[in-house]
Short mmCIF file of C-alpha atoms in Angstrom, two decimals:
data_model
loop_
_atom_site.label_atom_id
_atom_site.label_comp_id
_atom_site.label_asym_id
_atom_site.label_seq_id
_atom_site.Cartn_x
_atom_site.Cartn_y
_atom_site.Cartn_z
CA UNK A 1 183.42 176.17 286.06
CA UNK A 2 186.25 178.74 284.98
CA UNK A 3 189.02 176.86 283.84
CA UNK A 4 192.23 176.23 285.51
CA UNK A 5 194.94 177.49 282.61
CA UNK A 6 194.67 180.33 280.12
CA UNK A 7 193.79 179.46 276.62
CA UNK A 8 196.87 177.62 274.68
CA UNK A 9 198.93 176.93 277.91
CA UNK A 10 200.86 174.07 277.07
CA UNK A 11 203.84 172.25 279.68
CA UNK A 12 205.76 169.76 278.14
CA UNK A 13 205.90 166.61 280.64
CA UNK A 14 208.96 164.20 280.72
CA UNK A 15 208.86 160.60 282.16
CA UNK A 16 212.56 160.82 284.00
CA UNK A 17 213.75 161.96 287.56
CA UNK A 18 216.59 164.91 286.15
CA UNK A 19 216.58 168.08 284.97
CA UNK A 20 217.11 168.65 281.23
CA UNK A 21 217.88 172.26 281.07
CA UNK A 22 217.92 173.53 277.45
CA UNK A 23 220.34 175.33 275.28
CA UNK A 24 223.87 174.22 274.02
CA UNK A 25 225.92 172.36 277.26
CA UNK A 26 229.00 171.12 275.68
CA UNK A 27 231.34 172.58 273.63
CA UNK A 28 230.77 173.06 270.02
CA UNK A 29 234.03 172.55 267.59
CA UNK A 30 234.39 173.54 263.83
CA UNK A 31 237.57 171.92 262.13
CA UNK A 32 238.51 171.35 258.56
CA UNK A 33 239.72 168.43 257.03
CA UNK A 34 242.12 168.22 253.80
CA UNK A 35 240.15 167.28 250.27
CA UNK A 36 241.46 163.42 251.09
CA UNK A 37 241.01 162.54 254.77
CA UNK A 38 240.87 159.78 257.50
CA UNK A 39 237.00 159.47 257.85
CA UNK A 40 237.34 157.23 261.09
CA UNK A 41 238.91 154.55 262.71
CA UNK A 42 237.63 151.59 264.60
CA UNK A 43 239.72 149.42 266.98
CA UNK A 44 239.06 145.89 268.52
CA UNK A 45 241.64 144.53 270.83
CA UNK A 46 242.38 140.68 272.06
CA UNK A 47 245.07 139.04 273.94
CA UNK A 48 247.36 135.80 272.82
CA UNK A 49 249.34 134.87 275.28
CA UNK A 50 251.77 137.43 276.22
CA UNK A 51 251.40 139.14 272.92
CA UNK A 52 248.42 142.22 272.81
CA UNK A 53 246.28 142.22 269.03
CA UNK A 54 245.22 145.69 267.79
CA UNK A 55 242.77 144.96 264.98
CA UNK A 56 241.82 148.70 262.78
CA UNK A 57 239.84 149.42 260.55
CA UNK A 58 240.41 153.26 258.78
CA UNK A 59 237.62 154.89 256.52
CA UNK A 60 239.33 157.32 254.35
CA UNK A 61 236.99 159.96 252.16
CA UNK A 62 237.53 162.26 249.04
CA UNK A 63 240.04 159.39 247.11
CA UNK A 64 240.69 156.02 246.51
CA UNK A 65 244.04 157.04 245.46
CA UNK A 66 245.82 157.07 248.29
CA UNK A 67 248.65 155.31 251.19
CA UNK A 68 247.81 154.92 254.88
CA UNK A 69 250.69 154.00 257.11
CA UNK A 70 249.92 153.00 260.71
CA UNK A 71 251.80 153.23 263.78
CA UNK A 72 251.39 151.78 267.59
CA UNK A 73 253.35 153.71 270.29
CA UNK A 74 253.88 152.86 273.60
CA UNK A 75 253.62 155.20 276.87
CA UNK A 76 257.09 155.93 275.99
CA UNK A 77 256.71 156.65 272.56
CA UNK A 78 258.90 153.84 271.41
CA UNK A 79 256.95 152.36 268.29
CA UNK A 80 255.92 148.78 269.29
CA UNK A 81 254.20 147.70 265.61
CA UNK A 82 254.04 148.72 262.16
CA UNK A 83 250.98 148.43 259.76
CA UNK A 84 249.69 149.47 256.70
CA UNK A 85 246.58 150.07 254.29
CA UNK A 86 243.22 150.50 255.61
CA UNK A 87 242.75 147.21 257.69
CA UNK A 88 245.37 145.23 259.67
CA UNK A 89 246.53 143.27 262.98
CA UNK A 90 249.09 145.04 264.96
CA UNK A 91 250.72 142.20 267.19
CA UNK A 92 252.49 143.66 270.68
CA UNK A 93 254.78 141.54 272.35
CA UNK A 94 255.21 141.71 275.86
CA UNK A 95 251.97 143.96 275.88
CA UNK A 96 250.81 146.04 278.74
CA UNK A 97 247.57 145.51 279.43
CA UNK A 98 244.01 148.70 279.80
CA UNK A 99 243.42 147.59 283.40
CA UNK A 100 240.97 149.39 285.73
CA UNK A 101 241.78 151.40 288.55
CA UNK A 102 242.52 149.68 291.91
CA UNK A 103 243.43 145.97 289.45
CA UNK A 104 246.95 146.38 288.52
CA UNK A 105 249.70 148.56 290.04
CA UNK A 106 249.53 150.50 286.54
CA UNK A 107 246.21 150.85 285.73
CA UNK A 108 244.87 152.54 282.36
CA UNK A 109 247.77 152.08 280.42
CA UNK A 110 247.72 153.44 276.59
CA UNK A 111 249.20 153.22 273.68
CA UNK A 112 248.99 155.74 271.12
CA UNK A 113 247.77 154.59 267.33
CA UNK A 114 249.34 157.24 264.56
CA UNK A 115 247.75 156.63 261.41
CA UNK A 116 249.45 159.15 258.39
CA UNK A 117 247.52 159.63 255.17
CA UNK A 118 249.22 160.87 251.89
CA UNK A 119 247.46 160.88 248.68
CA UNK A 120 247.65 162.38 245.43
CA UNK A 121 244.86 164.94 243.60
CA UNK A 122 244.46 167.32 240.94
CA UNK A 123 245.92 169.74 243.19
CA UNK A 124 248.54 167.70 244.18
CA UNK A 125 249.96 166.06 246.93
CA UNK A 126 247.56 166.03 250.71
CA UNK A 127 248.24 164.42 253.72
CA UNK A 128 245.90 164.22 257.36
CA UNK A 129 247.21 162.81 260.49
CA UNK A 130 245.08 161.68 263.44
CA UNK A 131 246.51 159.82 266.83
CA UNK A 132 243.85 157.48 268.59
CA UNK A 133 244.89 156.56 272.44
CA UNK A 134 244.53 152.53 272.25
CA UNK A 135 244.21 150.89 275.68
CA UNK A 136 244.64 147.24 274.88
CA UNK A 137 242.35 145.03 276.83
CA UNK A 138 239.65 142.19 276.71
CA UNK A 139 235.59 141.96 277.89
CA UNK A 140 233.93 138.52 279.03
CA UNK A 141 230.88 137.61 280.69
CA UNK A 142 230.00 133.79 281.97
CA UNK A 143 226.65 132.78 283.83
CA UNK A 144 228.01 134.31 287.39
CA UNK A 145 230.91 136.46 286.53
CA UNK A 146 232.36 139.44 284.70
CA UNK A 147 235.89 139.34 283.21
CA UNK A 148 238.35 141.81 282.26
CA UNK A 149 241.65 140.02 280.90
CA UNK A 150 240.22 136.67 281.48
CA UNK A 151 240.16 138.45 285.02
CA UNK A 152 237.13 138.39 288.15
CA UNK A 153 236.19 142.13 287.71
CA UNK A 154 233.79 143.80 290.62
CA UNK A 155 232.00 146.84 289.58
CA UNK A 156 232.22 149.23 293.27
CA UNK A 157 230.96 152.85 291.98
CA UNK A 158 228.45 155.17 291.54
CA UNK A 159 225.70 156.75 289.20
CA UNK A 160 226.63 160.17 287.79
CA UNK A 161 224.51 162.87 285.99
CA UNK A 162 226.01 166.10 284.21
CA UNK A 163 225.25 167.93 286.64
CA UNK A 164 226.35 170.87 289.51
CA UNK A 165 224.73 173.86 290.87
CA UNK A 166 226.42 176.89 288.77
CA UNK A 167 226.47 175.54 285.22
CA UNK A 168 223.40 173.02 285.26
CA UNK A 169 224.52 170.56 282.71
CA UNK A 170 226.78 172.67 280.87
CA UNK A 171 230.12 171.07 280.73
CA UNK A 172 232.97 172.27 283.13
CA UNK A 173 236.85 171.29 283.34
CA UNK A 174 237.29 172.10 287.05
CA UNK A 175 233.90 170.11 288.17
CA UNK A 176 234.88 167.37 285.98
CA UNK A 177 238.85 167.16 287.55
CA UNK A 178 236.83 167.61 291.04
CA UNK A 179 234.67 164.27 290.55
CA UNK A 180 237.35 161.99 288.99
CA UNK A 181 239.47 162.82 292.74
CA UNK A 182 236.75 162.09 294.18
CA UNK A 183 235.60 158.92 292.44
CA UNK A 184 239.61 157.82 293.09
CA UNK A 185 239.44 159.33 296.43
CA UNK A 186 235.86 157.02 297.18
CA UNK A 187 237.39 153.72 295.68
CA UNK A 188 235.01 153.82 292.91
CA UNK A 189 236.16 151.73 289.59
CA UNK A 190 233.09 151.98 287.78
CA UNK A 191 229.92 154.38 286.88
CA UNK A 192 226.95 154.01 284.63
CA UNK A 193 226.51 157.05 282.29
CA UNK A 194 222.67 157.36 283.66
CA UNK A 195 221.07 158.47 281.34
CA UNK A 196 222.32 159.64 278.60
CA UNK A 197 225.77 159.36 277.16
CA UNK A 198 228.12 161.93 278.94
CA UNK A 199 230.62 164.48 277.30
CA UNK A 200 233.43 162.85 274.97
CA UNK A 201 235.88 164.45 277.45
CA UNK A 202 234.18 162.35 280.17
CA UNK A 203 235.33 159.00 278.38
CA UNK A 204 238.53 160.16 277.33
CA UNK A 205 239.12 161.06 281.28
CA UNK A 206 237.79 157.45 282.21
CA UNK A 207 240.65 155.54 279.83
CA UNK A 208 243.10 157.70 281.47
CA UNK A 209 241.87 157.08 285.18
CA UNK A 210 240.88 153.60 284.74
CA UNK A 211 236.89 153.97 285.37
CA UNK A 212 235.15 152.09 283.43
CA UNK A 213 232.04 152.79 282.19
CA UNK A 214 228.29 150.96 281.42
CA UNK A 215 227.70 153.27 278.79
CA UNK A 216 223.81 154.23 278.39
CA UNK A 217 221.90 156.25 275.81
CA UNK A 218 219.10 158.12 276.60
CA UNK A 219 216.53 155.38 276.31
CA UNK A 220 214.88 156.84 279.74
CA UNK A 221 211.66 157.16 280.22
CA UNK A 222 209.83 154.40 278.29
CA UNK A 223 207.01 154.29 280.36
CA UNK A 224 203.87 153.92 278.30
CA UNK A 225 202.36 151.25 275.97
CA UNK A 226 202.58 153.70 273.17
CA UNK A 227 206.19 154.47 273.18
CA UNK A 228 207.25 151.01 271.99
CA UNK A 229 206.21 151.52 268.80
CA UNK A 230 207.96 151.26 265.21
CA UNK A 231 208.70 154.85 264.95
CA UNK A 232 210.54 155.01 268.22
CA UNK A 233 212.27 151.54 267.74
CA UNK A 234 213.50 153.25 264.39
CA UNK A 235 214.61 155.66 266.29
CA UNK A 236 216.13 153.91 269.64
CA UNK A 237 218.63 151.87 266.67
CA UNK A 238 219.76 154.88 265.24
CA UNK A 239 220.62 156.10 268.03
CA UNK A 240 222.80 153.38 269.42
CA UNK A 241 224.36 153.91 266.25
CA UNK A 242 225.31 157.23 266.91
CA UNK A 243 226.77 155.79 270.70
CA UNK A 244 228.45 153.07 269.62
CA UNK A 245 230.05 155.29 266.49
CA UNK A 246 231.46 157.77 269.18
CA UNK A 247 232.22 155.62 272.15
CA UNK A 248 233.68 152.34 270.16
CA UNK A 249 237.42 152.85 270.54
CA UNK A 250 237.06 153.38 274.59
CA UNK A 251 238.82 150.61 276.55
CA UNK A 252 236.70 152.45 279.53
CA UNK A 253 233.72 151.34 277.96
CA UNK A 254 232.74 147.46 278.78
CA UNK A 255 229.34 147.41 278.10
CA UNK A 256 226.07 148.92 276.77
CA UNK A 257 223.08 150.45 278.20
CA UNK A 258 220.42 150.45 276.20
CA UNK A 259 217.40 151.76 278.52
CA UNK A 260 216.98 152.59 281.90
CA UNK A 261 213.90 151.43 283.83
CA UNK A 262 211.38 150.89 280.37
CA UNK A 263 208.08 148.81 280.87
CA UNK A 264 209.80 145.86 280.04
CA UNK A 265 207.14 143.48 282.06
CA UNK A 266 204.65 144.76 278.52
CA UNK A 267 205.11 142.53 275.42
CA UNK A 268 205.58 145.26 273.04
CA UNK A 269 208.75 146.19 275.04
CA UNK A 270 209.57 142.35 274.20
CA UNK A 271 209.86 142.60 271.02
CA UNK A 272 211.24 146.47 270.73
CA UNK A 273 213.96 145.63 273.31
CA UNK A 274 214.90 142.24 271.65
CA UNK A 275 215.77 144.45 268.98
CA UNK A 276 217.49 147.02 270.19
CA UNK A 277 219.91 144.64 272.23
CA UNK A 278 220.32 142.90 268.52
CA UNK A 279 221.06 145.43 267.01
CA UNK A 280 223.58 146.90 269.44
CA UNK A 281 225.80 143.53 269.66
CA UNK A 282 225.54 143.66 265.84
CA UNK A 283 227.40 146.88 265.57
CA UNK A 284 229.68 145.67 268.15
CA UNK A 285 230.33 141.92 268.71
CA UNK A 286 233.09 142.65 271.25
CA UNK A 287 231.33 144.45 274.12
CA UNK A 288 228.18 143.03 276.22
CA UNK A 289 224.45 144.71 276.37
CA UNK A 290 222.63 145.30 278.71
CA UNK A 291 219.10 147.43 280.21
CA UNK A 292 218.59 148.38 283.50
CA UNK A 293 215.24 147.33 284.89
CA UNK A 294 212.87 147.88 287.88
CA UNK A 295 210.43 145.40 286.71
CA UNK A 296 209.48 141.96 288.65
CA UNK A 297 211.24 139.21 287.05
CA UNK A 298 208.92 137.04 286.29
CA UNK A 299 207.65 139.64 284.08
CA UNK A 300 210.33 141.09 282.32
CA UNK A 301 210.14 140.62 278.76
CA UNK A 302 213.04 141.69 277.71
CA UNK A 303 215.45 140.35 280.38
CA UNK A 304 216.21 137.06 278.12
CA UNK A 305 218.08 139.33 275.47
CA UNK A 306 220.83 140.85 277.73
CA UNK A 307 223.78 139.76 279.01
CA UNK A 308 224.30 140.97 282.43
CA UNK A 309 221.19 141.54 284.44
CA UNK A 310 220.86 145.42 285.99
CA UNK A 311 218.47 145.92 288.49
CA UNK A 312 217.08 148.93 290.15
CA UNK A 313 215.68 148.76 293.83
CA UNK A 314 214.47 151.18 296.65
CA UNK A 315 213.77 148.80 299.78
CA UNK A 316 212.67 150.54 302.68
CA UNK A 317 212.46 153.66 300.94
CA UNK A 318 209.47 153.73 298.01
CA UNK A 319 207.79 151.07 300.29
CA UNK A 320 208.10 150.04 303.76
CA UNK A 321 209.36 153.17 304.85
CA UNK A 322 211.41 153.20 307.57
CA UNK A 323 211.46 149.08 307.87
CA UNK A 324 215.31 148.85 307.47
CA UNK A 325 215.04 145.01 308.84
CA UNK A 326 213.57 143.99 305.71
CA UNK A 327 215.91 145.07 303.15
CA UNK A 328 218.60 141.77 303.86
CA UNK A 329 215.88 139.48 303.05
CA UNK A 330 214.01 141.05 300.05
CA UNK A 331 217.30 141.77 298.63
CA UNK A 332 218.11 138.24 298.68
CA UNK A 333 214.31 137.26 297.30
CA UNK A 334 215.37 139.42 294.43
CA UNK A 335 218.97 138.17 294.26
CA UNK A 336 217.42 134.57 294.13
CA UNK A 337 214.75 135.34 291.85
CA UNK A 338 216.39 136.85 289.04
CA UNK A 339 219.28 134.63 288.98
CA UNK A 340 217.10 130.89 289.53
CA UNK A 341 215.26 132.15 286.27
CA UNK A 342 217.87 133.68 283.88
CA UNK A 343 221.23 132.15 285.03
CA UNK A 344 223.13 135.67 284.56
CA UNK A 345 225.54 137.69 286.02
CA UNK A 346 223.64 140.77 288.34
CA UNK A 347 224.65 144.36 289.19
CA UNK A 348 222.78 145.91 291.35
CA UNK A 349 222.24 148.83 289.46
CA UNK A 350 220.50 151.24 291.67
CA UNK A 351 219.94 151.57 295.57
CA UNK A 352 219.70 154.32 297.87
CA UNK A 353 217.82 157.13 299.91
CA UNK A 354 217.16 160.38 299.76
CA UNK A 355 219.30 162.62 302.59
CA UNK A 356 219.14 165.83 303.18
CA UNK A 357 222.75 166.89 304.48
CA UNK A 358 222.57 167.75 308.07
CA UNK A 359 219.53 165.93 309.31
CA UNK A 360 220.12 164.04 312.28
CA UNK A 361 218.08 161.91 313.96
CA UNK A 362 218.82 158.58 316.44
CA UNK A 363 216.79 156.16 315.72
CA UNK A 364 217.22 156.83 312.18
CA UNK A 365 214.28 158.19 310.19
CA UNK A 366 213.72 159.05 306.54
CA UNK A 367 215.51 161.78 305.19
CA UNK A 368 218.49 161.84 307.92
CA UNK A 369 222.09 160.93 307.12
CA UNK A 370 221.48 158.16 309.85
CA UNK A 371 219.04 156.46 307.50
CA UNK A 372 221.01 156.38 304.80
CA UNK A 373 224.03 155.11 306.44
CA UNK A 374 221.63 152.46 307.65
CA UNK A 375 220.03 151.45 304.98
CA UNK A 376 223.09 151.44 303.19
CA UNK A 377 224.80 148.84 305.77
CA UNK A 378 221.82 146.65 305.21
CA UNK A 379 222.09 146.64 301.48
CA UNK A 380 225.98 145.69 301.79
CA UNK A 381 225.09 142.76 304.27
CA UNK A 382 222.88 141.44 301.69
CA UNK A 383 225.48 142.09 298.32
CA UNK A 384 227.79 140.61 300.30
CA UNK A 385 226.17 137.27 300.54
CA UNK A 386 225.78 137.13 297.16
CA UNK A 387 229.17 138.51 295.60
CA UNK A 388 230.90 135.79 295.65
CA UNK A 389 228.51 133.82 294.18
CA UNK A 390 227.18 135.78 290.88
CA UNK A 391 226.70 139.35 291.55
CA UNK A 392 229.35 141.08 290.01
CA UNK A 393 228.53 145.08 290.81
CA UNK A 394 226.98 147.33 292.74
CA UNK A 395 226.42 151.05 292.08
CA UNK A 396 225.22 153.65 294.65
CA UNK A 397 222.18 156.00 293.58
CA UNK A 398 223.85 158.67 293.49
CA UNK A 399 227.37 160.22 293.35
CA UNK A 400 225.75 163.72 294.16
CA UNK A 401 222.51 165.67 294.72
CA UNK A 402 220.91 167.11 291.48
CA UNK A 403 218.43 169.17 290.18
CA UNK A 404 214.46 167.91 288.94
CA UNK A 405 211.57 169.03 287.95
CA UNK A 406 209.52 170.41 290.75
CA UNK A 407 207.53 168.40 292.70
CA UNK A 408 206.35 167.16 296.37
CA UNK A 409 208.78 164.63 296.47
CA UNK A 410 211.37 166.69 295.61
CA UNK A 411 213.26 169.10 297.55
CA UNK A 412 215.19 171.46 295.65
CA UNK A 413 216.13 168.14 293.62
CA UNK A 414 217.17 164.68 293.89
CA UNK A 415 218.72 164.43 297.60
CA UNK A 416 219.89 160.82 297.11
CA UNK A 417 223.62 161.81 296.52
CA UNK A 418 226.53 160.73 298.84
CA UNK A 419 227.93 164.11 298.38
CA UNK A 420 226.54 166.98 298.07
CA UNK A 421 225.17 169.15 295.19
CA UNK A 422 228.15 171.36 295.94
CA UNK A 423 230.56 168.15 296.23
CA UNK A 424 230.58 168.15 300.12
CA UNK A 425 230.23 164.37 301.65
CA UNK A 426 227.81 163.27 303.63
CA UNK A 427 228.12 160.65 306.39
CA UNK A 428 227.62 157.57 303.95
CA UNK A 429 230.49 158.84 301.44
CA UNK A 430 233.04 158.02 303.95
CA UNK A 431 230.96 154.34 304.37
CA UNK A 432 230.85 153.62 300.92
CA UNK A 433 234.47 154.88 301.28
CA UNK A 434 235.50 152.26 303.84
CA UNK A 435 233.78 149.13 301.89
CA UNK A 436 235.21 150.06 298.57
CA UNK A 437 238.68 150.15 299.36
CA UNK A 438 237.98 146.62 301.38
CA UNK A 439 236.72 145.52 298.82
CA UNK A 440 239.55 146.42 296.24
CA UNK A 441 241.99 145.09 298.81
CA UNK A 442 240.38 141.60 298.83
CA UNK A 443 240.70 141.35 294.71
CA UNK A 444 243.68 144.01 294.39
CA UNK A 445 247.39 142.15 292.82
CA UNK A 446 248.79 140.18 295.90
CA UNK A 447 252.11 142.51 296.67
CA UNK A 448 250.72 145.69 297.79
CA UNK A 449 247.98 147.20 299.64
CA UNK A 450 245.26 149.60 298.03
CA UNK A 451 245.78 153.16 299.19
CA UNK A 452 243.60 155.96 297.85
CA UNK A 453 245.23 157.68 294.77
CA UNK A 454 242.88 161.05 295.56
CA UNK A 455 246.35 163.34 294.04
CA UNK A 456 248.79 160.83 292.95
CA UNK A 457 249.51 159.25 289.87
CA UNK A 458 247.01 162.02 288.56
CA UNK A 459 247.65 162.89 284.81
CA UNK A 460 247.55 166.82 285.48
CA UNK A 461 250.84 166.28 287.80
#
C-alpha cells in the first residue's frame, strides 16, 4: 500500500483549541540602564483601618554603595509617604482604596511609587529613576466567598485570547482600546488570561480600568500521562516564576492560574499539580491559586491544592445536543458536587456555544444565535441559584470568535464568541449585557445606579 505522506513529512500537533501563529507578536524593547541600577521592585499592600500599608522591596545591581529614597504619590501628585533604603512600610492615611470597576464610584485608583537611586563609582556619581503605579488593595478567599477589601466580590466577565482577524496575535493599540469599551460597555469586571499570560500593556490597561484579572500561564494542554513528568514539572515552576516576576505588582491581578483543563482525575497530575500550586503561593503568599478543570470531581486529584475551584462545562452542547432542559439541573449536580466534597468557593469558569452570526432558527438549534441565547438563559437560571450561596464568578466562553487549527468542528475558528471575530455583537452580547449590569446594580455602593461607562471616565479623554 503506497503511503499516505512523502518521506520526512512531519506536522507538529498541539493539545489546545487556539491558534498559535509564529513569529515575534509583541513589541520588542532595548533600554540601557546606568552601571548602578534599580534591578526591581516588589510591592504587597494591606489595609489597617483607615490607613493603606505599601510594603517594597527594591533590588538594586552593579553596587552596594549606594542611597535609595522612596516616594508614594497620590492621583494628584501630592506625596502621601516617605521611605527609604531598600525595604520599608509606607503607611497612607485616609487611603483610597484599587477597587474594581462597577464597586466603588472611583474605581482603579493609583498611586504612583518614585523610587530615586544615587550612588557613587569609580566614575563617579550615577543615579536611575523608575515610577511603579501602586493600586492599594487587599485579596481574601473563605469557604463560599471571594473578598476584595474585606468586600463580597462577583466575578461577571469573559474569556479573552490575543486575538483579531488582521494581526493574528500580534499586539495592537486600537484592538486593545476597542475591547476594554467593550468589556466596560458589557458590564464585565473580570477576565481570565486563557491561556497564556497576555501583553504587559494588557495588565497595565486592567489597573487603570478596574478589570481584574485570573492570571494564567500557558499550562494548556496537559493532556497525556507522559506530560506530568519531572522535566515538565521543572519546567511548569519556572515558569510561574517568570509570571509571577512580571505580573506581581498588579492590583488587577487577584489570583493565579496555573493550568487550564490538565488530566487532573490521573495521579501523576496529583502530585505535579500539588506542586506547582506550592510553589506558586510560595513566591507569592498574598494572592490565591487556582487551575481550571473539566474533570469529574470525584476524580480530580489536584482539586484539594487550590483555593477557589474553576470549572469548565459545555451542557447541551458536547453532549446532549440540543437538550437545553437539562442544563438547570446538571448544573446544579455539578454545583452540589464539587462544593459537598471540597467546601470552596466556585467560578464557573467556562460555558457556552458555538454561533455562527446570523443563523436563525425558531425553535432554536445548534449553531443559531437562538441557541445560544438559550442556552445561555438556562445557565444563568442555574448560577443564579447558587450565587448567593458560594459561587462567586462566572465567565462566558468567549469574548469573541477566534482562529484554530483546522478541523471538522471548526469553522473558520472558534465560533463561541459573543461578538464577533471583527468585534460585532451577536444577540447574546446584549443578554449577557442586561444580566451584568443587574447584577452590578444588586452589589454596586448604595447611592447611585450602575450606568455603562462605554466612553466616560476613559483614561484617553
Amino acid at each position: 500500500m503506497p503511503s499516505w505522506y512523502p518521506k520526512g513529512y512531519f506536522v507538529q500537533n498541539t493539545y489546545f483549541d487556539f491558534f498559535n501563529y509564529a513569529g515575534l507578536q509583541r513589541s520588542v524593547l532595548l533600554y540601557t540602564t546606568p552601571t548602578t541600577y534599580i534591578d526591581d521592585i516588589t510591592v504587597t499592600t494591606s489595609v489597617e483601618q483607615d490607613s493603606g500599608l505599601v510594603n517594597y522591596q527594591i533590588s538594586v545591581k552593579g553596587s552596594n554603595l549606594f542611597k535609595l529614597e522612596v516616594r508614594l504619590l497620590d492621583a494628584e501628585n501630592k506625596v502621601v509617604a516617605n521611605g527609604t533604603g531598600t525595604q520599608g512600610q509606607l503607611k497612607v492615611p485616609g487611603v483610597s482604596l484599587w477597587w474594581p470597576y462597577l464597586m466603588h464610584e472611583r474605581p482603579a485608583y493609583l498611586y504612583s511609587l518614585e523610587v530615586q537611586l544615587t550612588a557613587q563609582t569609580s566614575l563617579g556619581p550615577v543615579s536611575d529613576f523608575y515610577t511603579l503605579p501602586v493600586g492599594i488593595r487587599t485579596v481574601a478567599v473563605t469557604k463560599s466567598q471571594f473578598l476584595i477589601n474585606g468586600k463580597p466580590f462577583y466575578f461577571h466577565g469573559v474569556n479573552k485570547h490575543e486575538d483579531a482577524d488582521i494581526r493574528g496575535k500580534g499586539f495592537d493599540w486600537p484592538l486593545l482600546v476597542k475591547d476594554f469599551n467593550l468589556l466596560r460597555w458589557l458590564g464585565a469586571n473580570a477576565f481570565r488570561t486563557s491561556h497564556y499570560p497576555y501583553a504587559e500593556e494588557v495588565m497595565q490597561m486592567c489597573d487603570r480600568y478596574g478589570i481584574v484579572v485570573i492570571d494564567e500561564c500557558p499550562g494548556v494542554g496537559l493532556a497525556l500521562p507522559q506530560f506530568f513528568n519531572n522535566v515538565s514539572l521543572h519546567h511548569h515552576m519556572q515558569v510561574m516564576e517568570e509570571v509571577v516576576r512580571r505580573d506581581k505588582n498588579h492590583p488587577a491581578v487577584v489570583m493565579w492560574s496555573v493550568a487550564n483543563e490538565p488530566a487532573s482525575h490521573l495521579e501523576s497530575a496529583g502530585y505535579y499539580l500539588k506542586m506547582v500550586i506550592a510553589h506558586t503561593k510560595a513566591l507569592d503568599p498574598s494572592r490565591p491559586v487556582t487551575f481550571v478543570s473539566n474533570s469529574n470531581y470525584a476524580a480530580d486529584k489536584g482539586a484539594p491544592y487550590v483555593d477557589v475551584i474553576c470549572l469548565n462545562s459545555y451542557y447541551s452542547w458536547y453532549h446532549d445536543y440540543g437538550h437545553l432542559e437539562l442544563i438547570q439541573l446538571q448544573l446544579a449536580t455539578q454545583f452540589e458536587n464539587w462544593y459537598k466534597k471540597y467546601q470552596k468557593p466556585i467560578i464557573q469558569s467556562e460555558y457556552g456555544a458555538e454561533t455562527i452570526a446570523g443563523f436563525h432558527q425558531d425553535p432554536p438549534l445548534m449553531f443559531t444565535e437562538e441557541y445560544q441565547k438559550s442556552l445561555l438563559e438556562q445557565y444563568h437560571l442555574g448560577l443564579d441559584q447558587k450565587r448567593r450561596k458560594y459561587v462567586v464568578g462566572e465567565l462566558i466562553w468567549n469574548f469573541a470568535d477566534f482562529m484554530t487549527e483546522q478541523s471538522p468542528t471548526r469553522v473558520l475558528g472558534n465560533k463561541k464568541g459573543i461578538f464577533t471575530r471583527q468585534r460585532q455583537p451577536k444577540s447574546a452580547a446584549f443578554l449577557l449585557r442586561e444580566r451584568y449590569w443587574k447584577i452590578a446594580n444588586e452589589t454596586r455602593y448604595p447611592h447611585s445606579v450602575a450606568k455603562s461607562q462605554c466612553l466616560e471616565n476613559s483614561p484617553f479623554t
